[in-house]
PDB file of C-alpha atoms in Angstrom:
ATOM      1  CA  TYR A   1      16.631  -6.115  -0.316  1.00  0.00           C
ATOM      2  CA  TYR A   2      15.246  -3.369   1.923  1.00  0.00           C
ATOM      3  CA  HIS A   3      14.088  -5.662   4.748  1.00  0.00           C
ATOM      4  CA  ARG A   4      16.563  -4.161   7.219  1.00  0.00           C
ATOM      5  CA  HIS A   5      14.940  -0.758   6.750  1.00  0.00           C
ATOM      6  CA  ALA A   6      11.359  -1.823   7.473  1.00  0.00           C
ATOM      7  CA  GLU A   7       9.575   0.024  10.267  1.00  0.00           C
ATOM      8  CA  TRP A   8       7.800  -2.862  11.954  1.00  0.00           C
ATOM      9  CA  ARG A   9       5.822  -0.724  14.403  1.00  0.00           C
ATOM     10  CA  TYR A  10       3.772   0.670  11.522  1.00  0.00           C
ATOM     11  CA  LEU A  11       3.183  -2.824  10.153  1.00  0.00           C
ATOM     12  CA  TRP A  12       2.016  -4.179  13.511  1.00  0.00           C
ATOM     13  CA  ARG A  13      -0.362  -1.225  13.943  1.00  0.00           C
ATOM     14  CA  LEU A  14      -1.909  -1.818  10.531  1.00  0.00           C
ATOM     15  CA  MET A  15      -1.973  -5.597  10.281  1.00  0.00           C
ATOM     16  CA  PRO A  16      -4.958  -6.513  12.523  1.00  0.00           C
ATOM     17  CA  TRP A  17      -7.078  -3.844  10.846  1.00  0.00           C
ATOM     18  CA  THR A  18      -5.857  -4.854   7.407  1.00  0.00           C
ATOM     19  CA  LEU A  19      -6.838  -8.474   8.024  1.00  0.00           C
ATOM     20  CA  ALA A  20     -10.281  -7.278   9.157  1.00  0.00           C
ATOM     21  CA  GLY A  21     -10.547  -5.204   5.951  1.00  0.00           C
ATOM     22  CA  ILE A  22      -9.601  -8.260   3.895  1.00  0.00           C
ATOM     23  CA  ALA A  23     -12.336 -10.256   5.622  1.00  0.00           C
ATOM     24  CA  ILE A  24     -14.887  -7.527   4.890  1.00  0.00           C
ATOM     25  CA  GLY A  25     -13.714  -7.431   1.266  1.00  0.00           C
ATOM     26  CA  LEU A  26     -13.874 -11.212   0.981  1.00  0.00           C
ATOM     27  CA  PHE A  27     -17.526 -11.329   1.995  1.00  0.00           C
ATOM     28  CA  THR A  28     -18.699  -8.123   0.293  1.00  0.00           C
ATOM     29  CA  GLY A  29     -16.705  -8.508  -2.915  1.00  0.00           C
ATOM     30  CA  LYS A  30     -19.660 -10.023  -4.703  1.00  0.00           C
ATOM     31  CA  VAL A  31     -22.016  -7.247  -3.511  1.00  0.00           C
ATOM     32  CA  VAL A  32     -20.025  -4.073  -4.253  1.00  0.00           C
ATOM     33  CA  SER A  33     -20.059  -3.161  -7.917  1.00  0.00           C
ATOM     34  CA  ASP A  34     -16.857  -2.199  -9.697  1.00  0.00           C
ATOM     35  CA  ALA A  35     -18.177   1.330 -10.216  1.00  0.00           C
ATOM     36  CA  GLN A  36     -19.023   1.779  -6.522  1.00  0.00           C
ATOM     37  CA  PHE A  37     -15.661   0.415  -5.454  1.00  0.00           C
ATOM     38  CA  THR A  38     -13.631   2.587  -7.811  1.00  0.00           C
ATOM     39  CA  ALA A  39     -15.544   5.732  -6.902  1.00  0.00           C
ATOM     40  CA  ILE A  40     -15.150   5.198  -3.154  1.00  0.00           C
ATOM     41  CA  LEU A  41     -11.493   4.280  -3.446  1.00  0.00           C
ATOM     42  CA  ALA A  42     -10.532   7.108  -5.804  1.00  0.00           C
ATOM     43  CA  VAL A  43     -12.316   9.794  -3.767  1.00  0.00           C
ATOM     44  CA  THR A  44     -10.707   8.498  -0.559  1.00  0.00           C
ATOM     45  CA  ILE A  45      -7.238   8.499  -2.095  1.00  0.00           C
ATOM     46  CA  LEU A  46      -7.578  11.911  -3.747  1.00  0.00           C
ATOM     47  CA  GLY A  47      -8.865  13.407  -0.493  1.00  0.00           C
ATOM     48  CA  GLY A  48      -5.930  11.934   1.380  1.00  0.00           C
ATOM     49  CA  ILE A  49      -3.508  13.241  -1.225  1.00  0.00           C
ATOM     50  CA  ALA A  50      -4.962  16.746  -0.930  1.00  0.00           C
ATOM     51  CA  ILE A  51      -4.431  16.655   2.838  1.00  0.00           C
ATOM     52  CA  MET A  52      -0.900  15.293   2.428  1.00  0.00           C
ATOM     53  CA  ILE A  53       0.068  17.956  -0.143  1.00  0.00           C
ATOM     54  CA  TRP A  54      -1.355  20.676   2.111  1.00  0.00           C
ATOM     55  CA  ARG A  55       0.707  19.258   4.974  1.00  0.00           C
ATOM     56  CA  GLU A  56       3.848  19.201   2.785  1.00  0.00           C
ATOM     57  CA  LYS A  57       3.401  22.882   1.940  1.00  0.00           C
ATOM     58  CA  HIS A  58       2.733  23.950   5.548  1.00  0.00           C
ATOM     59  CA  GLY A  59       5.629  22.042   7.049  1.00  0.00           C
ATOM     60  CA  GLU A  60       5.947  20.279  10.352  1.00  0.00           C
ATOM     61  CA  ASP A  61       3.420  22.383  12.281  1.00  0.00           C
ATOM     62  CA  ILE A  62       0.658  19.804  11.692  1.00  0.00           C
ATOM     63  CA  PRO A  63       1.001  16.730  13.923  1.00  0.00           C
ATOM     64  CA  VAL A  64       1.414  13.377  12.197  1.00  0.00           C
ATOM     65  CA  PRO A  65      -1.794  11.360  12.459  1.00  0.00           C
ATOM     66  CA  ASP A  66      -0.358   8.894  14.959  1.00  0.00           C
ATOM     67  CA  TYR A  67      -3.617   7.928  16.616  1.00  0.00           C
ATOM     68  CA  TRP A  68      -4.979   4.369  16.760  1.00  0.00           C
ATOM     69  CA  TRP A  69      -8.014   5.305  14.658  1.00  0.00           C
ATOM     70  CA  PHE A  70      -5.793   6.522  11.793  1.00  0.00           C
ATOM     71  CA  SER A  71      -4.056   3.134  11.620  1.00  0.00           C
ATOM     72  CA  ALA A  72      -7.423   1.396  11.993  1.00  0.00           C
ATOM     73  CA  LEU A  73      -9.030   3.382   9.184  1.00  0.00           C
ATOM     74  CA  THR A  74      -6.013   2.925   6.919  1.00  0.00           C
ATOM     75  CA  GLY A  75      -5.782  -0.798   7.661  1.00  0.00           C
ATOM     76  CA  LEU A  76      -9.493  -1.427   7.106  1.00  0.00           C
ATOM     77  CA  THR A  77      -9.525   0.593   3.891  1.00  0.00           C
ATOM     78  CA  GLY A  78      -6.288  -0.945   2.643  1.00  0.00           C
ATOM     79  CA  GLY A  79      -7.406  -4.487   3.472  1.00  0.00           C
ATOM     80  CA  PHE A  80     -10.739  -3.977   1.745  1.00  0.00           C
ATOM     81  CA  ALA A  81      -9.080  -2.358  -1.280  1.00  0.00           C
ATOM     82  CA  THR A  82      -6.479  -5.077  -1.662  1.00  0.00           C
ATOM     83  CA  MET A  83      -9.042  -7.873  -1.439  1.00  0.00           C
ATOM     84  CA  ILE A  84     -11.557  -6.312  -3.805  1.00  0.00           C
ATOM     85  CA  GLY A  85      -9.241  -4.812  -6.393  1.00  0.00           C
ATOM     86  CA  ASN A  86      -5.543  -5.182  -5.491  1.00  0.00           C
ATOM     87  CA  ALA A  87      -5.665  -1.422  -5.039  1.00  0.00           C
ATOM     88  CA  ALA A  88      -4.133  -0.812  -1.608  1.00  0.00           C
ATOM     89  CA  GLY A  89      -0.922   0.699  -3.006  1.00  0.00           C
ATOM     90  CA  PRO A  90      -2.125   4.313  -2.981  1.00  0.00           C
ATOM     91  CA  ILE A  91      -3.635   3.883   0.484  1.00  0.00           C
ATOM     92  CA  MET A  92      -0.383   2.509   1.884  1.00  0.00           C
ATOM     93  CA  ALA A  93       1.546   5.267   0.151  1.00  0.00           C
ATOM     94  CA  LEU A  94      -0.632   7.868   1.855  1.00  0.00           C
ATOM     95  CA  TYR A  95      -0.192   6.231   5.246  1.00  0.00           C
ATOM     96  CA  LEU A  96       3.580   5.798   5.065  1.00  0.00           C
ATOM     97  CA  LEU A  97       4.194   9.188   3.464  1.00  0.00           C
ATOM     98  CA  SER A  98       2.128  10.825   6.213  1.00  0.00           C
ATOM     99  CA  MET A  99       4.463   9.140   8.712  1.00  0.00           C
ATOM    100  CA  ARG A 100       7.351  10.854   6.907  1.00  0.00           C
ATOM    101  CA  LEU A 101       9.410   7.707   6.558  1.00  0.00           C
ATOM    102  CA  PRO A 102      12.752   8.073   4.788  1.00  0.00           C
ATOM    103  CA  LYS A 103      12.835   6.440   1.354  1.00  0.00           C
ATOM    104  CA  TYR A 104      14.551   3.190   2.362  1.00  0.00           C
ATOM    105  CA  ALA A 105      12.257   2.740   5.382  1.00  0.00           C
ATOM    106  CA  TYR A 106       9.268   3.508   3.146  1.00  0.00           C
ATOM    107  CA  ILE A 107      10.305   0.898   0.580  1.00  0.00           C
ATOM    108  CA  GLY A 108      11.169  -1.757   3.172  1.00  0.00           C
ATOM    109  CA  THR A 109       7.942  -1.244   5.101  1.00  0.00           C
ATOM    110  CA  VAL A 110       5.688  -1.279   2.045  1.00  0.00           C
ATOM    111  CA  ALA A 111       7.464  -4.363   0.665  1.00  0.00           C
ATOM    112  CA  TRP A 112       6.949  -6.333   3.873  1.00  0.00           C
ATOM    113  CA  PHE A 113       3.363  -5.125   4.175  1.00  0.00           C
ATOM    114  CA  PHE A 114       2.406  -6.365   0.720  1.00  0.00           C
ATOM    115  CA  PHE A 115       4.396  -9.575   1.098  1.00  0.00           C
ATOM    116  CA  MET A 116       2.498 -10.494   4.268  1.00  0.00           C
ATOM    117  CA  VAL A 117      -0.890  -9.343   2.971  1.00  0.00           C
ATOM    118  CA  ASN A 118      -0.573 -11.105  -0.379  1.00  0.00           C
ATOM    119  CA  LEU A 119       0.644 -14.294   1.274  1.00  0.00           C
ATOM    120  CA  PHE A 120      -2.464 -14.181   3.482  1.00  0.00           C
ATOM    121  CA  LYS A 121      -4.707 -13.605   0.443  1.00  0.00           C
ATOM    122  CA  VAL A 122      -3.422 -16.546  -1.632  1.00  0.00           C
ATOM    123  CA  PRO A 123      -5.634 -19.245  -0.049  1.00  0.00           C
ATOM    124  CA  LEU A 124      -8.612 -16.883  -0.146  1.00  0.00           C
ATOM    125  CA  HIS A 125      -8.174 -16.374  -3.886  1.00  0.00           C
ATOM    126  CA  ILE A 126      -7.704 -20.100  -4.449  1.00  0.00           C
ATOM    127  CA  PHE A 127     -10.469 -21.528  -2.278  1.00  0.00           C
ATOM    128  CA  PHE A 128     -13.089 -18.763  -1.972  1.00  0.00           C
ATOM    129  CA  TRP A 129     -12.957 -16.792  -5.207  1.00  0.00           C
ATOM    130  CA  GLY A 130     -11.177 -19.195  -7.531  1.00  0.00           C
ATOM    131  CA  THR A 131      -9.152 -16.358  -9.067  1.00  0.00           C
ATOM    132  CA  ILE A 132      -5.819 -18.169  -8.711  1.00  0.00           C
ATOM    133  CA  THR A 133      -5.787 -21.145 -11.012  1.00  0.00           C
ATOM    134  CA  THR A 134      -3.059 -23.264 -12.565  1.00  0.00           C
ATOM    135  CA  ARG A 135      -3.263 -20.994 -15.616  1.00  0.00           C
ATOM    136  CA  THR A 136      -2.832 -17.750 -13.648  1.00  0.00           C
ATOM    137  CA  PHE A 137      -0.108 -19.354 -11.524  1.00  0.00           C
ATOM    138  CA  ALA A 138       1.807 -20.406 -14.657  1.00  0.00           C
ATOM    139  CA  PHE A 139       1.548 -16.845 -15.988  1.00  0.00           C
ATOM    140  CA  ASN A 140       2.975 -15.505 -12.719  1.00  0.00           C
ATOM    141  CA  ILE A 141       5.861 -17.965 -12.875  1.00  0.00           C
ATOM    142  CA  ALA A 142       6.581 -16.857 -16.450  1.00  0.00           C
ATOM    143  CA  MET A 143       6.731 -13.231 -15.234  1.00  0.00           C
ATOM    144  CA  LEU A 144       9.442 -13.924 -12.621  1.00  0.00           C
ATOM    145  CA  PRO A 145      12.363 -12.849 -14.871  1.00  0.00           C
ATOM    146  CA  ALA A 146      10.649  -9.514 -15.587  1.00  0.00           C
ATOM    147  CA  ILE A 147       9.905  -9.033 -11.885  1.00  0.00           C
ATOM    148  CA  ALA A 148      13.538  -9.770 -10.990  1.00  0.00           C
ATOM    149  CA  ALA A 149      14.751  -7.320 -13.646  1.00  0.00           C
ATOM    150  CA  GLY A 150      12.386  -4.651 -12.356  1.00  0.00           C
ATOM    151  CA  ALA A 151      13.583  -5.191  -8.792  1.00  0.00           C
ATOM    152  CA  PHE A 152      17.227  -4.911  -9.869  1.00  0.00           C
ATOM    153  CA  ILE A 153      16.571  -1.718 -11.852  1.00  0.00           C
ATOM    154  CA  GLY A 154      14.550  -0.289  -8.953  1.00  0.00           C
ATOM    155  CA  ILE A 155      17.361  -0.880  -6.445  1.00  0.00           C
ATOM    156  CA  LYS A 156      19.852   0.876  -8.714  1.00  0.00           C
ATOM    157  CA  ALA A 157      17.490   3.773  -9.512  1.00  0.00           C
ATOM    158  CA  VAL A 158      16.481   4.511  -5.901  1.00  0.00           C
ATOM    159  CA  ARG A 159      20.102   5.125  -4.955  1.00  0.00           C
ATOM    160  CA  HIS A 160      20.185   8.113  -7.299  1.00  0.00           C
ATOM    161  CA  ILE A 161      16.932   9.741  -6.201  1.00  0.00           C
ATOM    162  CA  PRO A 162      17.325  12.352  -3.452  1.00  0.00           C
ATOM    163  CA  GLU A 163      15.009  12.065  -0.432  1.00  0.00           C
ATOM    164  CA  LYS A 164      12.843  15.101  -1.261  1.00  0.00           C
ATOM    165  CA  ALA A 165      12.525  14.072  -4.910  1.00  0.00           C
ATOM    166  CA  PHE A 166      11.562  10.558  -3.774  1.00  0.00           C
ATOM    167  CA  ARG A 167       8.695  11.942  -1.647  1.00  0.00           C
ATOM    168  CA  SER A 168       7.508  14.087  -4.551  1.00  0.00           C
ATOM    169  CA  LEU A 169       7.733  11.114  -6.916  1.00  0.00           C
ATOM    170  CA  MET A 170       5.717   8.923  -4.527  1.00  0.00           C
ATOM    171  CA  ILE A 171       3.049  11.620  -4.182  1.00  0.00           C
ATOM    172  CA  ALA A 172       2.879  12.039  -7.971  1.00  0.00           C
ATOM    173  CA  MET A 173       2.669   8.270  -8.522  1.00  0.00           C
ATOM    174  CA  THR A 174      -0.077   8.010  -5.906  1.00  0.00           C
ATOM    175  CA  VAL A 175      -2.049  10.753  -7.669  1.00  0.00           C
ATOM    176  CA  LEU A 176      -1.627   8.934 -10.991  1.00  0.00           C
ATOM    177  CA  ALA A 177      -2.749   5.649  -9.431  1.00  0.00           C
ATOM    178  CA  ALA A 178      -5.850   7.324  -7.951  1.00  0.00           C
ATOM    179  CA  VAL A 179      -6.699   8.987 -11.270  1.00  0.00           C
ATOM    180  CA  LYS A 180      -6.182   5.678 -13.111  1.00  0.00           C
ATOM    181  CA  ILE A 181      -8.689   4.052 -10.763  1.00  0.00           C
ATOM    182  CA  PHE A 182     -11.348   6.350 -12.246  1.00  0.00           C
ATOM    183  CA  PHE A 183     -10.649   4.964 -15.727  1.00  0.00           C
TER     184      PHE A 183
END
């Protein structure tokens, strides 16, 4: 629905690094313990949120991290997090919120990012990890009506959320996601 609002330049900056992060996650997923992964991810996200909130309070006088290494670090971390624990949402939120994308551009960009990344991960989960089976696939098919309903409700709800409130909501949801990772 929001495809026309996607900011492709941010996707193209992230994608090579994200694919590298997925590859790292694919081969280290059996080595990194759940506790190590959650601790690293949660601390990274909470640190990023602290910086983002500080930047929100101090306005536009801090330059947006638009350097290649910022995209590289975000892509590697996001790719690793999505492969190991499907936990790249907070990392992408931090990246796109730091770019100060308007709400529709934010939604369109994040939707395309996760569509492409998850499509890339499907064969890896089937052939390398064996985590997608006929049973899990059938469950996902059964969930399609709920997903469609959620998408419809989301489209209607976003229209009524002002831009500033949307940013605050995304920051709050990212904090909650990072805290949930600890538990």
